[in-house]
XYZ file of C-alpha atoms in Angstrom:
736
model
C 70.399 46.410 159.144
C 70.578 45.050 162.710
C 68.587 42.637 164.795
C 66.084 44.228 167.171
C 67.492 42.318 170.119
C 71.034 41.144 169.393
C 71.837 37.791 170.915
C 75.068 36.903 172.615
C 77.106 34.399 170.726
C 80.178 32.474 171.695
C 82.792 32.170 168.967
C 83.876 28.830 167.736
C 87.369 27.605 168.525
C 89.793 29.941 166.901
C 87.115 32.614 166.372
C 84.961 33.357 163.351
C 85.483 35.319 160.190
C 87.385 32.879 157.996
C 90.395 30.637 158.469
C 93.905 31.176 159.734
C 95.192 32.219 156.326
C 92.574 34.922 155.937
C 93.262 36.086 159.512
C 96.990 36.295 158.762
C 96.313 38.316 155.611
C 94.104 40.729 157.559
C 96.803 41.103 160.190
C 99.469 41.759 157.557
C 97.264 44.298 155.772
C 96.613 46.177 158.995
C 100.315 45.996 159.880
C 101.191 47.501 156.485
C 98.613 50.274 156.946
C 99.796 51.108 160.446
C 103.410 50.918 159.301
C 102.785 53.455 156.526
C 100.934 55.791 158.894
C 103.691 55.414 161.501
C 106.265 56.428 158.891
C 104.295 59.588 158.137
C 103.986 60.366 161.845
C 107.711 59.731 162.406
C 108.710 62.111 159.621
C 106.490 64.836 161.009
C 107.618 64.359 164.621
C 111.274 64.605 163.577
C 110.640 67.569 161.243
C 111.702 65.778 158.067
C 108.960 67.587 156.185
C 110.584 71.003 156.767
C 113.414 71.965 154.428
C 115.963 74.217 156.182
C 117.199 77.202 154.196
C 120.933 77.807 153.880
C 122.954 80.863 154.822
C 122.640 82.137 151.224
C 118.827 82.200 151.337
C 117.114 85.458 150.249
C 117.239 88.177 152.909
C 113.457 88.263 152.951
C 113.306 84.708 154.306
C 114.116 83.245 157.686
C 117.210 81.068 157.316
C 118.254 78.194 159.554
C 121.714 78.439 157.999
C 122.175 82.004 159.248
C 120.909 80.947 162.674
C 123.530 78.194 162.792
C 126.239 80.756 162.030
C 125.246 82.740 165.132
C 124.919 79.522 167.088
C 128.444 78.396 166.302
C 129.770 81.711 167.511
C 127.791 81.379 170.761
C 128.329 77.694 171.530
C 131.629 76.806 169.802
C 133.762 79.945 169.651
C 132.636 81.028 173.127
C 133.468 78.302 175.696
C 130.566 78.180 178.128
C 127.948 80.798 178.993
C 127.343 80.015 182.656
C 126.526 82.844 185.041
C 129.730 84.388 186.356
C 131.892 82.948 183.567
C 133.859 84.979 180.990
C 131.874 83.181 178.269
C 128.615 84.776 179.370
C 130.145 88.238 179.095
C 131.549 87.375 175.657
C 128.102 86.193 174.530
C 126.530 89.442 175.738
C 129.087 91.459 173.755
C 128.428 89.386 170.630
C 124.643 89.770 170.890
C 124.858 93.491 171.538
C 127.285 93.932 168.646
C 124.963 92.140 166.229
C 121.988 94.221 167.344
C 123.913 97.476 167.004
C 124.932 96.505 163.450
C 121.271 95.944 162.601
C 120.312 99.286 164.147
C 123.013 101.063 162.147
C 121.701 99.847 158.781
C 117.976 100.067 159.505
C 116.016 102.442 157.272
C 114.632 105.784 158.416
C 111.156 104.283 158.830
C 112.410 102.334 161.861
C 113.177 103.422 165.388
C 115.732 100.956 166.818
C 116.886 101.062 170.435
C 119.485 98.708 171.922
C 120.202 98.671 175.642
C 122.366 96.750 178.046
C 121.058 96.642 181.605
C 122.160 95.170 184.907
C 119.270 93.934 187.028
C 119.029 93.335 190.754
C 116.190 92.242 192.999
C 114.726 89.506 195.177
C 111.698 87.221 195.211
C 110.440 83.848 196.457
C 109.180 80.886 194.448
C 108.158 77.248 194.850
C 110.643 74.806 193.346
C 110.393 71.002 193.665
C 107.962 71.343 196.572
C 110.338 73.687 198.409
C 110.166 77.435 198.838
C 113.272 79.168 197.544
C 114.042 82.805 198.320
C 116.439 84.487 195.908
C 118.365 87.725 196.132
C 120.471 88.721 193.136
C 122.396 91.664 191.748
C 124.121 92.761 188.551
C 122.788 90.168 186.115
C 123.053 91.340 182.518
C 120.207 91.625 180.010
C 120.382 92.870 176.416
C 117.192 94.505 175.133
C 116.254 95.616 171.620
C 113.123 97.577 170.714
C 112.021 97.781 167.066
C 109.223 100.222 166.274
C 108.094 102.699 163.650
C 109.633 106.151 163.579
C 106.377 107.624 164.896
C 105.956 105.296 167.877
C 106.068 106.559 171.432
C 107.644 105.090 174.542
C 104.211 104.373 176.076
C 102.909 102.310 173.135
C 101.919 98.750 173.988
C 104.599 96.351 172.785
C 105.008 92.681 171.985
C 107.857 90.867 173.765
C 109.990 87.986 172.462
C 112.095 86.461 175.248
C 114.980 83.993 175.241
C 117.964 83.428 177.501
C 121.608 83.321 176.486
C 123.076 81.708 179.610
C 123.643 77.949 179.520
C 123.599 75.131 182.105
C 126.699 73.999 183.934
C 128.945 71.784 181.854
C 126.990 72.375 178.652
C 127.755 74.453 175.547
C 124.013 75.158 175.414
C 123.526 74.934 171.655
C 119.846 74.064 171.907
C 119.277 75.361 175.451
C 119.169 78.107 174.683
C 121.682 79.257 172.119
C 119.205 78.202 169.443
C 116.642 80.590 170.949
C 118.992 83.555 170.997
C 120.341 82.852 167.502
C 116.759 82.571 166.209
C 115.926 85.919 167.808
C 118.918 87.530 166.110
C 117.779 86.190 162.734
C 114.197 87.242 163.435
C 115.225 90.793 164.290
C 117.303 90.909 161.087
C 114.344 89.619 159.076
C 112.048 92.336 160.421
C 114.474 95.017 159.285
C 115.561 93.481 155.965
C 112.033 92.529 154.905
C 110.913 96.142 155.121
C 107.996 95.274 157.368
C 107.454 97.999 159.964
C 105.532 96.693 162.984
C 102.394 98.626 163.852
C 103.259 98.153 167.537
C 106.775 97.968 168.995
C 108.524 94.599 169.189
C 110.879 94.105 172.145
C 113.533 91.392 172.095
C 114.742 90.440 175.563
C 118.011 88.501 175.580
C 118.139 87.664 179.254
C 121.315 86.412 180.839
C 120.086 84.535 183.903
C 117.337 81.983 183.255
C 119.119 78.869 184.462
C 119.515 80.510 187.883
C 115.809 80.438 188.742
C 114.551 82.900 186.091
C 116.420 85.913 187.462
C 116.899 87.765 184.167
C 113.213 87.860 183.257
C 112.288 88.825 186.813
C 114.753 91.702 186.756
C 113.382 92.952 183.435
C 109.705 92.826 184.353
C 110.298 94.489 187.713
C 112.810 97.206 186.866
C 113.041 98.013 183.156
C 111.534 101.213 181.824
C 109.549 99.282 179.193
C 108.085 96.729 181.613
C 104.685 98.449 181.796
C 104.309 98.526 178.014
C 104.266 94.750 177.424
C 100.860 93.714 176.099
C 101.699 90.132 175.105
C 104.758 87.916 174.835
C 106.314 84.751 173.473
C 108.900 82.841 175.479
C 111.054 80.453 173.455
C 112.880 77.641 175.201
C 114.459 74.227 174.635
C 114.338 71.050 176.683
C 115.831 69.073 173.829
C 117.688 69.441 170.562
C 114.701 70.032 168.297
C 111.631 68.303 166.981
C 108.249 69.830 167.587
C 108.460 73.433 168.800
C 105.509 72.802 171.071
C 103.226 75.385 172.667
C 103.379 73.990 176.194
C 101.611 76.856 177.974
C 99.211 79.547 176.827
C 97.307 82.272 178.610
C 95.937 83.967 180.561
C 92.871 83.769 178.340
C 92.561 81.994 175.010
C 93.414 84.733 172.519
C 97.175 83.960 172.343
C 96.413 80.368 171.346
C 93.802 81.572 168.828
C 96.345 83.847 167.165
C 98.825 80.973 167.081
C 96.247 78.682 165.470
C 95.440 81.256 162.805
C 98.976 82.231 161.829
C 101.595 79.546 162.596
C 102.911 77.985 159.395
C 103.786 74.741 161.184
C 101.427 74.708 164.166
C 102.669 72.494 166.998
C 100.371 72.945 169.974
C 98.335 70.798 172.308
C 96.270 71.981 175.238
C 96.983 68.686 177.038
C 100.584 69.890 177.424
C 99.274 72.741 179.554
C 97.407 70.281 181.785
C 100.575 68.215 182.205
C 103.190 70.959 182.500
C 102.517 71.558 186.188
C 103.633 68.061 187.176
C 106.951 68.291 185.299
C 109.848 69.390 187.560
C 110.905 72.409 185.565
C 110.042 76.016 184.834
C 110.528 78.648 182.159
C 110.359 82.430 182.030
C 106.683 82.050 181.108
C 106.062 81.605 184.823
C 107.447 85.072 185.579
C 105.555 86.871 182.826
C 102.166 85.116 182.997
C 101.778 83.634 186.463
C 103.931 84.591 189.437
C 104.818 88.254 188.924
C 102.477 89.573 186.226
C 99.592 88.217 184.172
C 100.620 89.160 180.642
C 98.996 86.990 177.936
C 101.526 84.890 176.113
C 102.834 81.599 174.751
C 105.526 79.257 176.028
C 107.080 77.534 173.000
C 109.629 74.790 173.645
C 111.759 72.301 171.725
C 110.720 69.108 173.498
C 112.434 66.249 171.636
C 116.109 65.342 171.598
C 116.076 65.254 175.390
C 119.027 62.846 175.398
C 121.340 65.876 175.218
C 119.436 68.313 177.425
C 121.716 69.948 180.029
C 124.724 67.857 179.010
C 128.031 68.425 177.231
C 126.429 66.824 174.149
C 124.111 69.791 173.596
C 126.036 70.818 170.496
C 125.236 72.215 167.067
C 125.820 68.804 165.486
C 123.056 67.225 167.569
C 120.324 69.679 166.553
C 117.504 68.177 164.501
C 117.571 69.791 161.014
C 114.431 71.681 160.106
C 113.455 72.433 163.720
C 114.935 75.925 163.771
C 113.527 76.673 160.307
C 109.998 75.775 161.423
C 110.400 77.781 164.633
C 111.640 80.857 162.795
C 108.898 80.877 160.164
C 106.305 80.448 162.899
C 107.802 83.260 164.967
C 107.830 85.760 162.112
C 104.156 85.091 161.378
C 103.326 85.323 165.081
C 105.119 88.630 165.589
C 103.157 90.092 162.690
C 99.861 88.716 163.975
C 100.310 89.806 167.580
C 101.395 93.330 166.727
C 98.406 93.714 164.385
C 95.904 92.115 166.748
C 93.146 94.334 168.161
C 93.417 92.272 171.347
C 96.894 93.672 171.961
C 95.565 97.209 171.729
C 92.760 96.380 174.140
C 95.081 95.060 176.833
C 94.855 96.985 180.072
C 97.885 98.514 181.651
C 100.084 95.839 183.127
C 99.554 95.198 186.824
C 102.623 94.779 188.951
C 100.707 92.466 191.260
C 100.844 88.686 191.023
C 98.579 87.127 188.438
C 95.098 86.113 189.471
C 94.147 82.441 189.067
C 93.195 81.589 185.513
C 89.565 80.628 184.981
C 89.096 77.344 183.198
C 86.503 78.771 180.812
C 89.079 81.209 179.453
C 91.285 78.402 178.166
C 90.504 76.923 174.787
C 90.801 73.326 173.637
C 93.336 73.087 170.823
C 95.557 70.625 169.003
C 97.511 70.530 165.782
C 96.994 67.885 163.127
C 100.505 66.724 162.145
C 101.633 70.401 161.996
C 99.433 70.779 158.885
C 96.684 72.793 160.536
C 95.277 73.457 163.973
C 91.876 72.882 165.557
C 90.757 75.213 168.342
C 87.427 75.756 170.056
C 86.334 77.450 173.304
C 85.798 75.446 176.447
C 82.116 76.399 176.305
C 81.805 74.726 172.905
C 83.569 71.658 174.268
C 80.786 71.256 176.839
C 78.394 70.606 173.956
C 80.723 68.702 171.615
C 82.190 66.429 174.274
C 78.733 65.570 175.613
C 77.499 64.544 172.168
C 79.048 61.021 172.089
C 77.497 60.122 175.442
C 74.124 61.384 174.251
C 74.412 59.234 171.096
C 75.364 56.210 173.188
C 72.383 56.681 175.485
C 70.042 56.960 172.493
C 71.613 54.021 170.642
C 69.331 51.338 172.178
C 66.314 53.218 170.822
C 67.748 53.351 167.319
C 68.910 49.736 167.433
C 65.492 48.374 168.475
C 63.313 50.587 166.281
C 60.740 50.342 164.807
C 59.644 47.375 166.963
C 60.563 48.820 170.332
C 59.473 46.861 173.379
C 60.619 47.093 176.961
C 62.156 43.642 176.710
C 64.093 44.349 173.486
C 65.266 47.703 174.788
C 66.413 46.168 178.097
C 68.280 43.346 176.367
C 69.990 45.814 174.029
C 71.065 48.064 176.902
C 72.404 45.040 178.769
C 74.314 43.864 175.710
C 75.876 47.300 175.152
C 76.937 47.525 178.793
C 78.566 44.111 178.467
C 80.336 45.352 175.355
C 81.593 48.410 177.237
C 82.915 46.298 180.106
C 84.521 43.912 177.639
C 86.320 46.727 175.819
C 87.340 48.345 179.119
C 88.761 45.020 180.279
C 90.686 44.674 177.017
C 92.037 48.232 177.318
C 93.169 47.523 180.888
C 94.866 44.289 179.827
C 96.571 46.202 176.999
C 98.217 48.335 179.691
C 98.771 45.719 182.388
C 100.222 42.888 180.283
C 103.122 44.988 178.844
C 103.832 46.356 182.323
C 103.960 42.828 183.773
C 106.064 41.637 180.833
C 108.497 44.494 181.433
C 108.840 43.593 185.103
C 109.252 39.863 184.429
C 111.896 40.564 181.773
C 114.037 42.411 184.305
C 114.077 39.396 186.611
C 116.284 37.672 184.035
C 118.216 40.694 182.708
C 121.173 42.599 184.095
C 120.195 45.894 182.479
C 117.062 47.994 182.637
C 115.999 50.462 179.957
C 117.438 48.549 176.969
C 115.033 50.572 174.810
C 116.578 53.898 175.886
C 119.064 54.131 173.010
C 116.847 51.969 170.760
C 113.243 53.267 171.002
C 112.032 50.770 168.395
C 112.613 48.048 171.005
C 109.850 49.514 173.160
C 107.421 49.072 170.273
C 108.738 45.624 169.373
C 108.478 44.327 172.948
C 105.288 45.990 174.131
C 102.993 46.553 171.134
C 102.377 42.809 170.471
C 101.631 42.159 174.152
C 99.259 45.121 174.190
C 97.421 43.807 171.153
C 97.182 40.424 172.841
C 95.578 42.144 175.815
C 93.030 43.853 173.561
C 92.046 40.606 171.855
C 92.127 38.259 174.845
C 88.656 39.136 176.249
C 87.147 38.726 172.796
C 88.681 35.265 172.491
C 87.342 34.182 175.879
C 83.925 35.855 175.817
C 81.755 36.173 172.738
C 79.390 39.061 172.040
C 77.725 40.279 168.896
C 79.644 42.636 166.666
C 77.019 45.249 167.466
C 77.706 44.948 171.203
C 81.457 45.094 170.568
C 81.156 48.286 168.553
C 78.721 50.179 170.755
C 80.506 49.038 173.901
C 83.810 50.451 172.624
C 82.046 53.601 171.453
C 80.424 53.972 174.883
C 83.745 53.618 176.677
C 85.414 56.354 174.611
C 82.323 58.532 175.066
C 82.453 58.055 178.823
C 86.170 58.939 178.935
C 85.408 62.087 176.944
C 82.739 63.074 179.456
C 85.076 62.412 182.423
C 87.774 64.641 180.900
C 85.216 67.398 180.395
C 83.852 67.194 183.947
C 87.403 67.218 185.343
C 88.167 70.429 183.428
C 90.977 68.774 181.448
C 91.687 69.099 177.746
C 92.450 65.502 176.772
C 88.846 64.716 175.890
C 89.350 65.974 172.350
C 91.236 62.756 171.517
C 88.530 60.332 172.631
C 85.906 62.627 171.061
C 87.791 62.393 167.759
C 88.005 58.602 168.153
C 84.326 58.083 168.978
C 83.049 60.270 166.143
C 85.410 58.581 163.668
C 84.070 55.217 164.808
C 80.557 56.393 163.986
C 81.656 57.416 160.495
C 83.389 54.079 159.965
C 80.309 52.235 161.214
C 78.082 54.147 158.812
C 80.271 53.346 155.781
C 80.584 49.742 156.903
C 76.778 49.440 157.181
C 76.379 50.700 153.639
C 79.028 48.241 152.430
C 77.106 45.296 153.878
C 74.549 45.690 151.114
C 77.179 44.933 148.483
C 79.642 42.583 150.202
C 79.369 39.342 152.091
C 79.127 39.799 155.857
C 82.246 37.667 156.299
C 84.278 39.520 153.672
C 87.382 41.445 154.805
C 86.163 44.204 152.504
C 83.825 45.199 155.330
C 86.890 45.899 157.454
C 88.224 48.096 154.659
C 84.946 50.021 154.628
C 85.244 50.522 158.380
C 88.948 51.388 158.628
C 89.438 53.684 155.631
C 87.123 56.460 156.942
C 88.996 56.250 160.248
C 92.462 56.764 158.749
C 92.618 60.518 159.594
C 91.830 59.705 163.228
C 94.193 56.717 163.389
C 96.994 58.752 161.809
C 96.542 61.453 164.414
C 96.522 58.888 167.235
C 99.827 57.477 165.951
C 101.307 60.979 165.713
C 100.118 61.928 169.188
C 101.052 58.588 170.757
C 104.404 58.319 168.986
C 105.372 61.770 170.163
C 104.366 60.902 173.732
C 106.360 57.650 173.785
C 109.483 59.234 172.271
C 109.309 62.106 174.752
C 108.818 59.704 177.659
C 111.702 57.437 176.645
C 114.087 60.382 176.447
C 113.008 61.736 179.834
C 113.430 58.330 181.511
C 117.165 58.987 181.352
C 116.802 61.807 183.873
C 113.931 60.607 186.061
C 116.135 60.353 189.158
C 117.365 57.281 191.020
C 114.817 55.429 193.139
C 115.210 53.034 196.077
C 115.923 49.387 195.434
C 114.469 46.946 194.637
C 111.446 48.508 192.950
C 113.408 51.445 191.536
C 115.022 49.047 189.077
C 111.619 48.211 187.552
C 109.932 51.620 187.463
C 111.185 52.948 184.115
C 110.400 49.771 182.165
C 106.986 49.395 183.770
C 106.099 53.024 182.990
C 107.161 52.762 179.356
C 105.369 49.426 178.915
C 102.185 50.866 180.420
C 102.261 53.996 178.256
C 102.864 51.956 175.107
C 99.825 49.892 176.086
C 97.781 53.048 176.601
C 98.776 54.334 173.160
C 97.891 50.978 171.559
C 94.456 51.357 173.142
C 94.062 54.713 171.350
C 95.485 53.601 168.038
C 94.093 50.087 167.618
C 91.272 49.956 170.137
C 88.760 51.657 167.786
C 89.465 49.036 165.102
C 89.052 45.960 167.295
C 85.211 45.803 167.291
C 85.284 44.849 163.602
C 88.822 43.481 163.246
C 88.353 41.016 166.106
C 86.128 38.928 163.794
C 89.362 37.866 162.066
C 92.032 38.594 164.679
C 90.484 37.330 167.915
C 91.986 33.892 167.398
C 94.371 31.847 169.467
C 96.670 31.484 166.450
C 96.989 35.263 166.184
C 97.609 35.460 169.926
C 100.408 32.919 169.630
C 101.954 34.882 166.773
C 101.920 38.110 168.785
C 103.582 36.397 171.729
C 106.268 34.995 169.434
C 107.030 38.505 168.152
C 107.312 39.614 171.778
C 109.831 36.833 172.488
C 111.880 37.960 169.493
C 111.825 41.526 170.832
C 112.958 40.335 174.257
C 115.776 38.317 172.698
C 116.975 41.301 170.686
C 116.812 43.596 173.718
C 119.016 41.248 175.734
C 121.804 41.747 173.187
C 121.708 45.550 173.072
C 123.293 47.970 175.509
C 120.922 50.593 176.984
C 123.124 53.571 176.068
C 125.026 54.970 173.107
C 126.846 58.128 172.089
C 123.484 59.415 170.839
C 121.737 58.447 174.073
C 124.313 58.716 176.881
C 123.825 57.776 180.512
C 123.676 60.738 182.869
C 125.599 60.964 186.123
C 125.788 63.804 188.614
C 128.877 64.882 190.533
C 127.856 67.637 192.934
C 130.320 69.453 195.167
C 128.506 71.086 198.075
C 129.776 73.789 200.402
C 128.034 74.740 203.632
C 128.945 78.232 204.777
C 128.539 80.324 207.865
C 128.867 84.015 207.016
C 132.177 84.141 205.090
C 133.510 80.785 206.300
C 133.291 77.351 204.689
C 132.361 75.070 207.570
C 131.614 71.894 205.612
C 132.471 70.521 202.208
C 131.548 67.242 200.538
C 130.648 65.765 197.179
C 128.015 63.333 195.974
C 128.160 61.114 192.901
C 124.928 59.603 191.608
C 123.129 58.145 188.623
C 119.789 59.605 187.568
C 117.974 56.618 186.099
C 117.079 53.002 186.867
C 120.532 51.518 186.187
C 122.453 51.816 189.436
C 125.982 52.818 190.396
C 126.874 49.127 190.388
C 125.856 48.948 186.716
C 127.961 52.037 185.990
C 131.097 50.755 187.695
C 130.753 47.292 186.118
C 130.548 48.757 182.627
C 132.877 51.726 183.162
C 135.506 50.668 185.723
C 137.566 53.702 184.781
C 134.881 55.853 186.415
C 135.418 54.112 189.753
C 139.168 54.488 189.398
C 138.817 58.169 188.527
C 136.664 58.828 191.585
C 139.125 57.034 193.812
C 142.389 58.395 192.477
C 141.682 61.769 190.872
C 143.352 64.476 192.894
C 140.957 67.104 191.557
C 138.431 65.842 194.119
C 140.811 66.631 196.950
C 139.841 69.447 199.272
C 143.425 70.442 199.950
C 144.168 74.175 199.889
C 146.469 73.813 196.881
C 143.560 72.632 194.729
C 141.343 75.661 195.374
C 140.540 77.400 192.097
C 140.919 81.073 191.415
C 137.847 83.020 192.545
C 137.487 84.724 189.166
C 136.366 81.391 187.700
C 133.786 80.608 190.408
C 130.172 80.183 189.370
C 127.365 81.262 191.673
C 125.030 78.300 191.224
C 123.082 76.926 194.163
C 120.692 74.128 193.205
C 119.837 71.936 196.215
C 118.689 68.877 194.276
C 120.878 66.195 195.797
C 117.825 64.958 197.743
C 116.388 63.694 194.441
C 119.017 60.981 194.256
C 118.334 57.981 196.451
C 121.631 56.149 195.899
C 124.808 58.171 195.720
C 128.500 57.825 196.438
C 129.471 60.486 198.990
C 132.754 61.707 200.348
C 133.243 61.984 204.048
C 132.271 65.368 205.376
C 135.338 67.534 205.649
C 135.496 70.370 208.095
C 137.457 73.286 206.766
C 138.568 76.544 208.212
C 139.282 78.325 204.945
C 137.673 81.712 204.578
C 136.977 83.984 201.655
C 135.404 87.348 201.111
C 132.689 86.979 198.494
C 130.509 83.981 199.375
C 126.805 84.825 199.174
């Protein structure tokens, strides 16, 4: 099947494997295949495969339509739910009223308790590398406990938490009106379905999450049911829908195992848990599972649609259809599974001390496959599985030189495979570097950065061809045997898998999946050689088809990552000139290149026979030029992807006196204030002439409308327009 000692060969001009026409046909066939798989991945990422049920759906089903009815009441009829505002009190009354109606019509087999509580307390936490000490009082929570009529107050319970306050300036439809409305529908479903939970289910509607997680802290420290919580789910939103992703899980692996076994549309990835710590944000999960107590639980978050996160565009109309339906059906299955789990009954009494550090071996490796099913295995098993590809790679020279093994043949084979690994590594690096350089060079001739922000397809059009060129370039310049190409690529992915494992990170499952799929493709391709000509493109079919499940997953995983990254680039913060102008484009170009390395890198060892040609390289560069030309004609923002600005009015107080007052106006992405004022001159005029920014006494608002909201984040913005500091002697009674 293979030569005992494969010889290096240098390709002829234009490469081997047929002429330009055949190479073009191979490229088009692969483009069609990847296009079809990308369409499948896109539909799954944007929840098109989930059909939302209307408000007239059977009472035994979870209905997105009924959730939207609650959501319109909370985010449209009630104007704003910020802490201290009348809207927050109105939302609390609405939630409590709905829960009391459910309690009134529940059957005799249920024991329903609804409480309204005011919480007070104090604690310290780390936030954006600063220590913040918080003291609070009289924040409102609404709590509902559903149990059987024979349950006792001391029975271990399962907690579902969501917050009903919203960010400043936002109606909070997704964040987190969607969470609260889903909890109302879920509590109704429990009662109307006739299912009586074997253990109590507690719904915590907390009213102060946006203010540094105060509501959840007050509940877990002061409520009479705090010591009965055996497990929990926190539901959140950092976008308007899409995948309802399990971003954090633990302590221990049993919450993620229950999720894997019961979620109808599993959306979970243990890599998210590795990455969550570097994202500047927190959820109530931190209070329940890390800082204050160590209750096992899940942190489930809407992560796409980040264009509208914490803005006035976070409305019902901008929610992604199907997202709430998938969340609700998952939640109902999870509540049933957790309350019936023996692990819940085995939980020890909750400690009021801070959680102990989580041991790595207690966290499982898990990922969903296009929300169709979920794969999960213990970290101990991963030590064996993720070492297997490296072991195969180390043994490969023996298999490749048998049965006529000599020291010389073995040494030459090892040397050839190492060359193949270096060649593939060089191609993977170029696939990342070339798009990054192209992104930076483009900006030297453009007035706008981030043209892909409102048009994500531009990122693929501009950067995917350059990434592919980077993958193929080393194979055009240096020639190795197909065997060396394959085993070199396999060895690189095996080595990455081993590095992930040794670092205690979860991402190794992806390169493990890639390397093992390559082996399967190689095996089928080897069998096909007996029936087809060695130069026939049918060999590529025999190699690629067995890899389709892996390639489809890589496109799903990579597409989700790129979409998430593009949306978050709009709120990355302003950075110093001149390099701050380039950062967003360089990051997106590099990540697209990384994803191309996952998605197409495994195919290149065989496909390069036809595609590693200068004519193909020229074609890819021409597509890149077309993408650059299109991007120059498109504006970076749209109504569906608006540009964020921050206007922050800061007071500095001494006891009950305001001693200093000023405001700062800033952008939060790579396009500067100059860009903003050039394209929206009315903004500059408004800042200059609007009397609402005056600090005169006559413009002071009534204290009943004040919001207690202290978020010292102005230091995140490098370039800002500031007012002159105004000294004031005005005093008031209730500043704290």
